[in-house]
Amino acid sequence: MPDRNCDVAIIGAGTAGLSAERSARRAGAKTMLIDERFAGTTCASVGCMPSKLLIAASKNAHSIASAAEFGIHARSVKIDGRAVMARVRKLRDAFVASTLKSLDDIPDGVRLEGTACFVEPGILAVDGARVVAKAIVIATGSRAAIPQTFKGLGQILTNETVFELEDLPTSLAVIGAGPLGLELAQAFARLGVDVEVFDEGDTIAALKDDAVAQSLRPLLEAEFPLRLGTSIVASQAGNEIEISWSGASSGKRRFSHVLVAAGRPPNMKELALEKAGLELDDHGIPIFDRTTMQCGYTPIFLAGDCDHDSPVLHEASAEGAIAGHNAARFPAVKPSKRSTPLAITFTDPPSASIGCPANDESVVGETDFSDQGRAKADGRNAGLVRLYADQGGKLTGATLSAPEAEHLAHLIAWAIEHGQTAMQVLDLPIYHPTYEEGLRSALRQICQQIDVGFAADRDEGSAPGI
Ligand SMILES: Cc1cc2nc3c(=O)[nH]c(=O)nc-3n(C[C@H](O)[C@H](O)[C@H](O)COP(=O)(O)OP(=O)(O)OC[C@H]3O[C@@H](n4cnc5c(N)ncnc54)[C@H](O)[C@@H]3O)c2cc1C
């Protein structure tokens, strides 16, 4: 078979790879987009979208279950697990179809189906074909890690299989208290599944601010046991899985299913990176510059979850655009400014981490949402917001777990992106009564600590619960 030549070969047709291909083609490169399956992005097929569809169902169940607080009594609530899962799959399939449709925009001859690996720098083997490229973008994503204790057992689910369940499980052990594990644990618990979460560490939802994590923990524990600091051993027990745990607590019980959400290492093993001429870090990931996505001075670029840097969708897309553009222009590689880090976990309340974590120099302002006016009205008054600023009051980061945190997080991220100070944000209009008002007390606390009087002293006494 003759060699297939191109300017830029992109390995992986997920969010990052599609973005890289588009960007390289727009920059005038002859591209080759390689994927094992062209089955739709992780986001649409087994990630962001099906998980949010399940969460949407659980929110409705939870609203009905908590309606009595408002004097509303639903006579009987029946959760039809088959219908819940059928809706998840139906809408998921529509999202997948729309990502597959975007492949139609790619010119003929650009797509190549198969598993790619390096033969030498600049040359890839893709099943039977050889692809010779002036530059290569690796955008191979990540895959769920399965700890040894679960290998060979039945009823072990990951994000790749859980949405294929025809019905809701009876009981579910979720392994991993990170964003993916907690989102799905709470969703299943609210749909009536008997859920327990296990994690060998003490961190929840990847939150680095302990005060915020401590405010979230009891809210989750009110819905399902959260067994942090435990190591587990699993074994098959007929149709069930028996989990024994020890550490901060110990015990043993059986579950109908186990959902493993214990990390997603990059898909790098099949690439034979040792033949690519790249310098690798201790985890086997090529060392790269996150402003150019270039690996050393080579014509090889990374994008998306495979670089293990910011495994979220908007970063995968941004990294793809940077990598694709630079691969097309190699060696004229240009750095791009990266946006303010933003990560959200869609639990209820949601949590978010924005910008840089606090350090010893940070000025910190807090809002406790247990007394926030709008949150009280809605029966959602729980959570904590912590904003961080530098000594001049310029916002640098935040961690929050509060109602509507996904929206508040965007406001904070945009303010940080625009280099705004707590004083400047306090001067912006905020309607009453809203969740956004909850940010004001944290901002005022920062102003008080750096001793700028004006906005901090504004009289808001007549408006309740700000
Ligand atoms: C359950 C879950 C929920 C999530 N929720 C959110 C969320 O709410 N918000 C958010 O921002 N992010 C979320 N994410 C993360 C988000 O989905 C990822 O950051 C994003 O999809 C990564 O895109 P990617 O292009 O790097 O990888 P992918 O979309 O996985 O694409 C990688 C592609 O590479 C192909 N490939 C791999 N190896 C090879 C090879 N050797 N040869 C050829 N092809 C290969 C694969 O087949 C795949 O098509 C979630 C993830 C999961 C798993």
Coordinates of C-alpha atoms and ligand atoms in Angstrom, one line a residue:
M1 CA 0.0 0.0 0.0
P2 CA 1.5 3.4 -0.9
D3 CA 2.3 5.9 1.8
R4 CA -0.3 8.5 2.5
N5 CA 1.3 11.9 2.8
C6 CA -0.1 15.0 4.6
D7 CA 1.1 18.2 6.3
V8 CA -0.7 17.5 9.6
A9 CA -1.9 14.1 10.8
I10 CA -4.3 14.2 13.8
I11 CA -4.7 11.1 15.9
G12 CA -8.2 11.0 17.5
A13 CA -11.5 12.4 16.3
G14 CA -12.8 13.6 19.6
T15 CA -13.4 17.2 20.7
A16 CA -9.7 18.0 20.6
G17 CA -8.9 16.2 17.4
L18 CA -11.8 17.7 15.5
S19 CA -10.9 21.1 16.7
A20 CA -7.2 20.5 15.7
E21 CA -8.1 19.2 12.3
R22 CA -10.4 22.2 11.6
S23 CA -7.8 24.7 12.8
A24 CA -4.9 23.1 10.8
R25 CA -7.1 22.9 7.6
R26 CA -8.0 26.6 8.0
A27 CA -4.3 27.5 8.3
G28 CA -3.9 25.9 4.9
A29 CA -2.5 22.4 5.8
K30 CA -3.4 19.2 4.0
T31 CA -4.8 17.2 7.0
M32 CA -5.4 13.5 7.8
L33 CA -7.8 12.7 10.7
I34 CA -7.3 9.3 12.1
D35 CA -9.6 7.5 14.5
E36 CA -10.2 3.9 15.6
R37 CA -13.9 4.1 15.2
F38 CA -15.3 7.6 14.3
A39 CA -18.1 6.7 16.8
G40 CA -18.7 10.2 18.2
T41 CA -16.8 12.2 20.8
T42 CA -16.5 11.0 24.4
C43 CA -18.5 14.1 25.5
A44 CA -21.5 13.2 23.4
S45 CA -21.4 9.4 23.7
V46 CA -20.2 8.4 27.1
G47 CA -19.3 11.7 29.0
C48 CA -20.7 15.1 29.5
M49 CA -24.0 14.7 27.8
P50 CA -25.3 11.3 28.9
S51 CA -24.2 12.1 32.5
K52 CA -26.2 15.4 32.4
L53 CA -29.2 13.6 30.9
L54 CA -29.2 11.3 33.9
I55 CA -28.7 14.2 36.3
A56 CA -31.7 16.0 34.6
A57 CA -33.9 13.0 35.4
S58 CA -32.7 12.9 39.0
K59 CA -33.3 16.6 39.5
N60 CA -37.0 16.1 38.6
A61 CA -37.3 13.1 41.0
H62 CA -35.6 15.2 43.7
S63 CA -37.9 18.2 43.2
I64 CA -40.9 16.0 43.7
A65 CA -39.4 14.3 46.7
S66 CA -38.6 17.6 48.4
A67 CA -41.8 19.4 47.5
A68 CA -43.4 18.8 50.9
E69 CA -41.2 21.6 52.4
F70 CA -43.3 24.0 50.2
G71 CA -46.6 22.5 51.2
I72 CA -46.9 20.5 48.1
H73 CA -47.7 16.8 48.5
A74 CA -47.3 14.4 45.6
R75 CA -49.5 11.4 46.2
S76 CA -47.2 8.7 44.9
V77 CA -44.1 8.9 42.9
K78 CA -43.0 6.1 40.6
I79 CA -39.6 6.1 39.0
D80 CA -39.7 4.1 35.8
G81 CA -36.1 3.1 35.5
R82 CA -36.4 1.7 32.0
A83 CA -38.0 5.0 30.8
V84 CA -35.3 7.0 32.5
M85 CA -32.5 5.1 30.8
A86 CA -34.4 5.0 27.5
R87 CA -34.6 8.8 27.5
V88 CA -30.9 9.1 28.4
R89 CA -30.0 6.9 25.4
K90 CA -32.4 8.5 23.0
L91 CA -31.2 12.1 23.6
R92 CA -27.6 10.8 23.9
D93 CA -27.9 9.2 20.4
A94 CA -29.2 12.5 19.0
F95 CA -26.1 14.3 20.5
V96 CA -23.8 11.7 19.0
A97 CA -25.6 12.0 15.6
S98 CA -25.0 15.7 15.6
T99 CA -21.2 15.3 16.3
L100 CA -21.0 12.6 13.6
K101 CA -22.7 15.1 11.2
S102 CA -19.9 17.5 11.8
L103 CA -17.6 14.9 10.2
D104 CA -19.5 15.4 7.0
D105 CA -17.9 18.9 6.7
I106 CA -14.5 17.3 6.5
P107 CA -13.4 17.0 2.8
D108 CA -13.1 13.6 1.1
G109 CA -10.0 11.6 1.7
V110 CA -9.1 13.3 5.0
R111 CA -10.6 10.6 7.3
L112 CA -8.7 7.4 7.9
E113 CA -10.2 4.7 10.2
G114 CA -7.8 2.6 12.2
T115 CA -5.5 2.6 15.3
A116 CA -2.4 4.7 14.9
C117 CA 1.0 4.2 16.4
F118 CA 4.4 5.7 15.7
V119 CA 6.8 3.8 13.4
E120 CA 9.4 6.6 13.7
P121 CA 9.2 10.4 14.2
G122 CA 6.9 11.7 11.4
I123 CA 5.6 8.3 10.3
L124 CA 2.5 6.5 11.6
A125 CA 1.2 3.0 11.0
V126 CA -2.6 2.9 10.9
D127 CA -3.6 -0.7 10.7
G128 CA -2.3 -1.6 7.2
A129 CA -1.5 2.0 6.0
R130 CA 1.6 4.2 6.5
V131 CA 1.0 7.9 7.1
V132 CA 3.9 10.3 6.5
A133 CA 3.2 13.7 8.1
K134 CA 5.2 16.9 8.5
A135 CA 3.5 17.4 11.9
I136 CA 1.4 15.3 14.1
V137 CA -1.3 16.2 16.7
I138 CA -1.9 13.5 19.4
A139 CA -5.5 13.9 20.6
T140 CA -6.3 10.4 21.8
G141 CA -8.3 11.3 24.9
S142 CA -8.4 9.1 28.1
R143 CA -10.0 6.0 29.3
A144 CA -11.4 4.8 32.7
A145 CA -8.8 3.0 34.8
I146 CA -10.0 -0.3 36.3
P147 CA -8.3 -1.1 39.6
Q148 CA -6.9 -4.7 39.8
T149 CA -9.5 -5.8 42.4
F150 CA -12.3 -5.5 39.8
K151 CA -10.6 -7.3 37.0
G152 CA -12.5 -10.4 35.8
L153 CA -15.6 -9.6 37.9
G154 CA -19.1 -9.1 36.4
Q155 CA -21.4 -6.1 36.8
I156 CA -18.4 -3.7 36.7
L157 CA -19.5 -0.5 35.0
T158 CA -17.6 2.5 33.7
N159 CA -18.8 5.6 32.0
E160 CA -18.5 3.6 28.8
T161 CA -21.1 1.0 29.9
V162 CA -23.3 2.6 32.6
F163 CA -25.6 4.5 30.2
E164 CA -26.3 1.2 28.3
L165 CA -28.1 -0.2 31.4
E166 CA -31.7 -1.0 30.4
D167 CA -32.9 -0.3 33.9
L168 CA -31.6 1.4 37.0
P169 CA -29.4 -0.8 39.2
T170 CA -30.8 -2.0 42.5
S171 CA -27.7 -1.0 44.4
L172 CA -24.5 0.7 43.3
A173 CA -21.0 1.0 44.7
V174 CA -19.3 4.0 43.2
I175 CA -15.5 3.9 43.3
G176 CA -14.1 7.4 43.3
A177 CA -15.3 10.6 44.8
G178 CA -14.1 12.8 42.0
P179 CA -16.4 14.9 39.8
L180 CA -17.5 12.0 37.6
G181 CA -18.1 9.6 40.5
L182 CA -20.1 12.1 42.6
E183 CA -22.2 13.4 39.8
L184 CA -23.4 9.9 38.9
A185 CA -23.6 8.7 42.5
Q186 CA -26.0 11.5 43.4
A187 CA -28.0 11.1 40.2
F188 CA -28.5 7.4 40.8
A189 CA -29.3 7.9 44.5
R190 CA -32.0 10.5 43.7
L191 CA -33.5 8.0 41.3
G192 CA -33.9 5.6 44.1
V193 CA -30.8 3.5 43.7
D194 CA -29.1 2.4 47.0
V195 CA -25.7 4.1 46.5
E196 CA -22.4 4.1 48.5
V197 CA -19.3 5.9 47.4
F198 CA -15.7 4.8 48.2
D199 CA -12.5 6.6 47.8
E200 CA -9.0 5.9 49.1
G201 CA -8.2 9.6 49.4
D202 CA -9.9 12.4 51.4
T203 CA -10.6 14.8 48.5
I204 CA -14.1 15.2 47.1
A205 CA -15.1 16.7 43.7
A206 CA -11.4 17.5 43.2
L207 CA -11.8 20.5 45.6
K208 CA -8.6 21.9 46.8
D209 CA -10.1 24.3 49.4
D210 CA -10.8 22.2 52.5
A211 CA -13.4 24.6 54.0
V212 CA -15.5 24.3 50.8
A213 CA -15.1 20.5 50.7
Q214 CA -16.2 20.3 54.3
S215 CA -19.3 22.3 53.6
L216 CA -20.2 20.0 50.7
R217 CA -19.4 16.7 52.4
P218 CA -22.4 16.6 54.8
L219 CA -24.8 17.6 52.1
L220 CA -23.8 14.6 50.0
E221 CA -23.6 12.4 53.1
A222 CA -27.3 13.2 53.7
E223 CA -28.0 11.4 50.5
F224 CA -25.6 8.4 50.5
P225 CA -22.6 7.1 52.5
L226 CA -19.4 8.7 51.4
R227 CA -16.6 6.4 52.7
L228 CA -13.4 8.4 52.2
G229 CA -10.0 7.2 53.2
T230 CA -10.9 3.5 52.6
S231 CA -9.2 0.8 50.5
I232 CA -11.4 -1.8 49.1
V233 CA -11.3 -5.4 48.0
A234 CA -14.0 -6.8 45.6
S235 CA -15.1 -10.3 44.9
Q236 CA -17.9 -12.0 43.0
A237 CA -20.8 -13.2 45.1
G238 CA -23.2 -14.9 42.8
N239 CA -24.9 -12.2 40.8
E240 CA -23.6 -9.5 43.1
I241 CA -20.3 -8.0 43.9
E242 CA -19.1 -8.0 47.5
I243 CA -17.1 -5.0 48.6
S244 CA -15.0 -5.1 51.8
W245 CA -13.5 -1.9 52.9
S246 CA -11.0 -0.8 55.6
G247 CA -9.3 2.4 56.6
A248 CA -11.1 5.4 58.0
S249 CA -14.1 3.0 58.4
S250 CA -14.5 -0.7 57.7
G251 CA -17.3 -3.1 56.6
K252 CA -18.5 -5.4 54.0
R253 CA -21.6 -5.5 51.8
R254 CA -23.0 -6.6 48.5
F255 CA -24.0 -4.5 45.5
S256 CA -25.8 -5.4 42.3
H257 CA -23.4 -3.2 40.4
V258 CA -20.1 -1.3 40.8
L259 CA -19.4 1.9 38.9
V260 CA -15.6 2.6 38.6
A261 CA -14.8 6.3 38.4
A262 CA -11.3 6.1 39.8
G263 CA -9.4 8.3 37.3
R264 CA -9.0 8.4 33.5
P265 CA -5.4 8.0 32.4
P266 CA -4.4 9.2 28.9
N267 CA -4.7 6.8 25.9
M268 CA -1.0 6.7 25.1
K269 CA -0.1 3.0 25.5
E270 CA -1.0 2.0 21.9
L271 CA 1.0 4.9 20.4
A272 CA 4.5 3.4 20.8
L273 CA 5.7 6.8 21.9
E274 CA 9.2 5.5 22.4
K275 CA 9.5 5.6 18.6
A276 CA 8.4 9.2 18.4
G277 CA 11.6 10.7 19.6
L278 CA 9.8 12.5 22.5
E279 CA 10.9 13.3 26.0
L280 CA 8.4 11.7 28.4
D281 CA 7.6 12.6 32.0
D282 CA 7.4 10.1 34.9
H283 CA 3.8 9.1 33.8
G284 CA 4.9 8.5 30.2
I285 CA 3.3 11.7 29.0
P286 CA 5.3 13.8 26.5
I287 CA 6.6 16.9 28.0
F288 CA 4.8 19.8 26.3
D289 CA 4.3 23.6 26.5
R290 CA 0.7 24.4 27.3
T291 CA 0.9 27.7 25.5
T292 CA 1.8 26.1 22.2
M293 CA 0.9 22.4 22.9
Q294 CA 4.3 21.6 21.3
C295 CA 6.3 18.6 22.6
G296 CA 9.8 20.0 23.1
Y297 CA 11.0 21.4 19.7
T298 CA 9.5 18.6 17.7
P299 CA 6.7 18.8 15.2
I300 CA 4.5 16.8 17.5
F301 CA 1.7 18.5 19.5
L302 CA -0.8 17.3 22.2
A303 CA -4.4 18.3 22.7
G304 CA -7.3 17.3 25.0
D305 CA -7.5 14.7 27.8
C306 CA -4.4 12.8 26.6
D307 CA -2.1 15.5 28.0
H308 CA -3.6 15.0 31.5
D309 CA -3.6 18.8 32.1
S310 CA -7.2 20.1 32.2
P311 CA -9.5 17.2 31.3
V312 CA -12.6 19.3 30.6
L313 CA -14.3 19.9 27.3
H314 CA -13.7 23.6 26.6
E315 CA -10.0 23.1 27.3
A316 CA -9.9 20.1 24.9
S317 CA -11.4 22.3 22.2
A318 CA -9.1 25.2 22.9
E319 CA -6.0 23.0 23.0
G320 CA -7.0 21.4 19.7
A321 CA -7.3 24.8 18.1
I322 CA -3.8 25.8 19.4
A323 CA -2.2 22.5 18.5
G324 CA -3.8 22.4 15.0
H325 CA -2.8 25.9 14.1
N326 CA 0.8 25.5 15.3
A327 CA 1.2 22.1 13.6
A328 CA 0.1 23.7 10.3
R329 CA 2.6 26.5 10.8
F330 CA 5.5 24.5 12.2
P331 CA 8.3 25.5 12.8
A332 CA 6.7 29.0 13.1
V333 CA 5.0 28.0 16.4
K334 CA 3.3 30.8 18.3
P335 CA 2.2 30.8 22.0
S336 CA -1.4 31.4 22.9
K337 CA -2.8 32.9 26.1
R338 CA -4.7 30.2 28.0
S339 CA -8.0 31.1 29.7
T340 CA -8.6 31.2 33.4
P341 CA -8.9 27.6 34.7
L342 CA -12.6 26.6 35.3
A343 CA -13.8 23.2 36.4
I344 CA -17.4 22.5 37.6
T345 CA -18.9 19.4 39.2
F346 CA -22.6 19.1 38.5
T347 CA -23.7 17.8 41.9
D348 CA -26.5 19.6 43.8
P349 CA -25.2 21.9 45.1
P350 CA -22.7 22.1 42.2
S351 CA -19.1 22.9 43.0
A352 CA -16.5 24.8 41.1
S353 CA -12.8 25.7 41.1
I354 CA -11.7 28.8 39.3
G355 CA -8.3 30.4 38.7
C356 CA -5.5 29.7 41.1
P357 CA -5.9 28.0 44.5
A358 CA -5.4 30.3 47.5
N359 CA -1.8 30.7 48.9
D360 CA -0.4 32.3 52.0
E361 CA -0.5 35.8 50.5
S362 CA -4.2 35.5 49.3
V363 CA -6.9 37.7 50.7
V364 CA -9.9 35.5 51.2
G365 CA -13.6 36.6 51.3
E366 CA -16.4 34.1 52.1
T367 CA -20.1 33.8 51.8
D368 CA -22.0 31.2 53.7
F369 CA -25.1 30.3 51.7
S370 CA -27.0 29.0 54.6
D371 CA -28.3 32.5 55.2
Q372 CA -28.5 33.8 51.6
G373 CA -31.9 35.3 50.8
R374 CA -32.8 33.8 47.4
A375 CA -31.4 30.4 48.4
K376 CA -33.6 30.5 51.5
A377 CA -36.7 31.3 49.4
D378 CA -35.9 28.3 47.2
G379 CA -35.1 26.0 50.1
R380 CA -31.6 25.6 48.8
N381 CA -29.7 27.5 51.5
A382 CA -26.5 25.6 51.9
G383 CA -23.0 25.9 50.7
L384 CA -19.9 28.1 50.8
V385 CA -18.2 30.5 48.4
R386 CA -14.6 31.5 48.9
L387 CA -13.0 34.1 46.7
Y388 CA -9.3 34.8 46.6
A389 CA -7.6 38.0 45.7
D390 CA -4.1 39.4 45.7
Q391 CA -3.0 42.1 48.1
G392 CA -4.3 44.8 45.8
G393 CA -7.7 43.2 45.7
K394 CA -7.4 41.7 42.2
L395 CA -9.3 38.5 42.0
T396 CA -7.1 35.5 41.4
G397 CA -9.3 32.4 42.1
A398 CA -12.3 30.9 43.9
T399 CA -13.7 27.7 45.1
L400 CA -17.4 27.3 45.7
S401 CA -20.0 24.8 46.5
A402 CA -23.3 26.5 46.4
P403 CA -26.7 26.6 44.6
E404 CA -26.3 27.8 41.0
A405 CA -22.5 27.5 41.4
E406 CA -22.2 26.6 37.7
H407 CA -23.4 30.1 36.8
L408 CA -21.6 32.0 39.6
A409 CA -18.4 30.3 38.6
H410 CA -18.7 31.8 35.1
L411 CA -19.1 35.3 36.5
I412 CA -16.1 34.8 38.7
A413 CA -14.0 33.3 35.9
W414 CA -14.9 36.2 33.5
A415 CA -14.0 38.8 36.2
I416 CA -10.6 37.1 36.7
E417 CA -10.1 36.8 33.0
H418 CA -10.7 40.6 32.7
G419 CA -8.2 41.3 35.6
Q420 CA -10.9 42.8 37.8
T421 CA -10.6 43.7 41.4
A422 CA -13.1 42.9 44.1
M423 CA -14.0 46.7 44.2
Q424 CA -14.7 46.7 40.5
V425 CA -16.9 43.7 40.6
L426 CA -18.8 45.2 43.6
D427 CA -19.6 48.2 41.4
L428 CA -21.3 46.1 38.8
P429 CA -25.1 45.8 38.8
I430 CA -26.6 42.8 40.6
Y431 CA -30.3 42.3 40.7
H432 CA -32.2 41.5 43.9
P433 CA -33.0 38.8 45.0
T434 CA -30.6 36.5 43.2
Y435 CA -28.0 34.0 43.9
E436 CA -25.4 36.4 42.4
E437 CA -26.0 38.7 45.4
G438 CA -24.3 35.9 47.4
L439 CA -21.0 36.9 45.9
R440 CA -21.3 40.4 47.4
S441 CA -20.5 39.5 51.0
A442 CA -17.3 37.6 49.9
L443 CA -16.3 40.6 47.7
R444 CA -17.0 43.0 50.6
Q445 CA -14.9 41.0 53.0
I446 CA -11.9 41.2 50.5
C447 CA -12.4 45.0 50.3
Q448 CA -12.5 45.3 54.1
Q449 CA -9.3 43.4 54.5
I450 CA -7.4 45.6 52.0
D451 CA -9.0 48.7 53.4
V452 CA -10.8 50.2 50.5
G453 CA -13.8 51.9 51.9
F454 CA -16.4 52.8 49.3
A455 CA -18.3 49.9 47.9
A456 CA -17.6 47.8 51.0
D457 CA -19.5 50.3 53.1
R458 CA -22.5 50.6 50.8
D459 CA -25.7 50.3 52.8
E460 CA -27.5 47.1 51.9
G461 CA -29.3 46.7 55.2
S462 CA -32.7 47.1 53.8
A463 CA -32.4 44.2 51.4
P464 CA -32.8 40.9 53.2
G465 CA -30.4 38.0 52.8
I466 CA -27.7 39.5 50.5
Ligands
LIG1 C1 -18.7 10.7 32.5 C2 -18.0 12.0 32.0 C3 -18.6 13.2 32.3 C4 -17.9 14.4 31.8 N1 -18.6 15.6 32.1 C5 -18.0 16.7 31.7 C6 -18.6 17.9 31.8 O1 -19.7 18.0 32.4 N2 -18.0 19.1 31.4 C7 -16.7 19.0 30.8 O2 -16.2 20.1 30.5 N3 -16.1 17.8 30.6 C8 -16.7 16.7 31.0 N4 -16.1 15.5 30.8 C9 -14.7 15.5 30.2 C10 -14.8 15.7 28.6 O3 -15.7 14.7 28.1 C11 -13.4 15.5 28.0 O4 -12.6 16.5 28.5 C12 -13.4 15.6 26.5 O5 -14.4 14.8 25.9 C13 -12.1 15.1 26.0 O6 -12.0 15.2 24.6 P1 -10.8 14.5 23.8 O7 -10.9 15.0 22.4 O8 -9.5 14.8 24.5 O9 -11.0 12.9 23.9 P2 -12.1 12.0 23.2 O10 -13.4 12.7 22.8 O11 -12.1 10.8 24.0 O12 -11.4 11.6 21.8 C14 -10.3 10.8 21.7 C15 -10.4 9.9 20.4 O13 -9.2 9.3 20.1 C16 -9.4 8.0 19.6 N5 -8.2 7.3 19.7 C17 -7.5 6.9 20.9 N6 -6.4 6.3 20.7 C18 -6.3 6.2 19.3 C19 -5.3 5.6 18.4 N7 -4.2 5.1 18.9 N8 -5.5 5.7 17.1 C20 -6.7 6.3 16.6 N9 -7.6 6.8 17.4 C21 -7.4 6.8 18.7 C22 -10.6 7.5 20.4 O14 -11.3 6.5 19.7 C23 -11.4 8.8 20.5 O15 -12.4 8.9 19.4 C24 -16.7 14.3 31.2 C25 -16.1 13.1 31.0 C26 -16.7 11.9 31.4 C27 -16.0 10.6 31.1

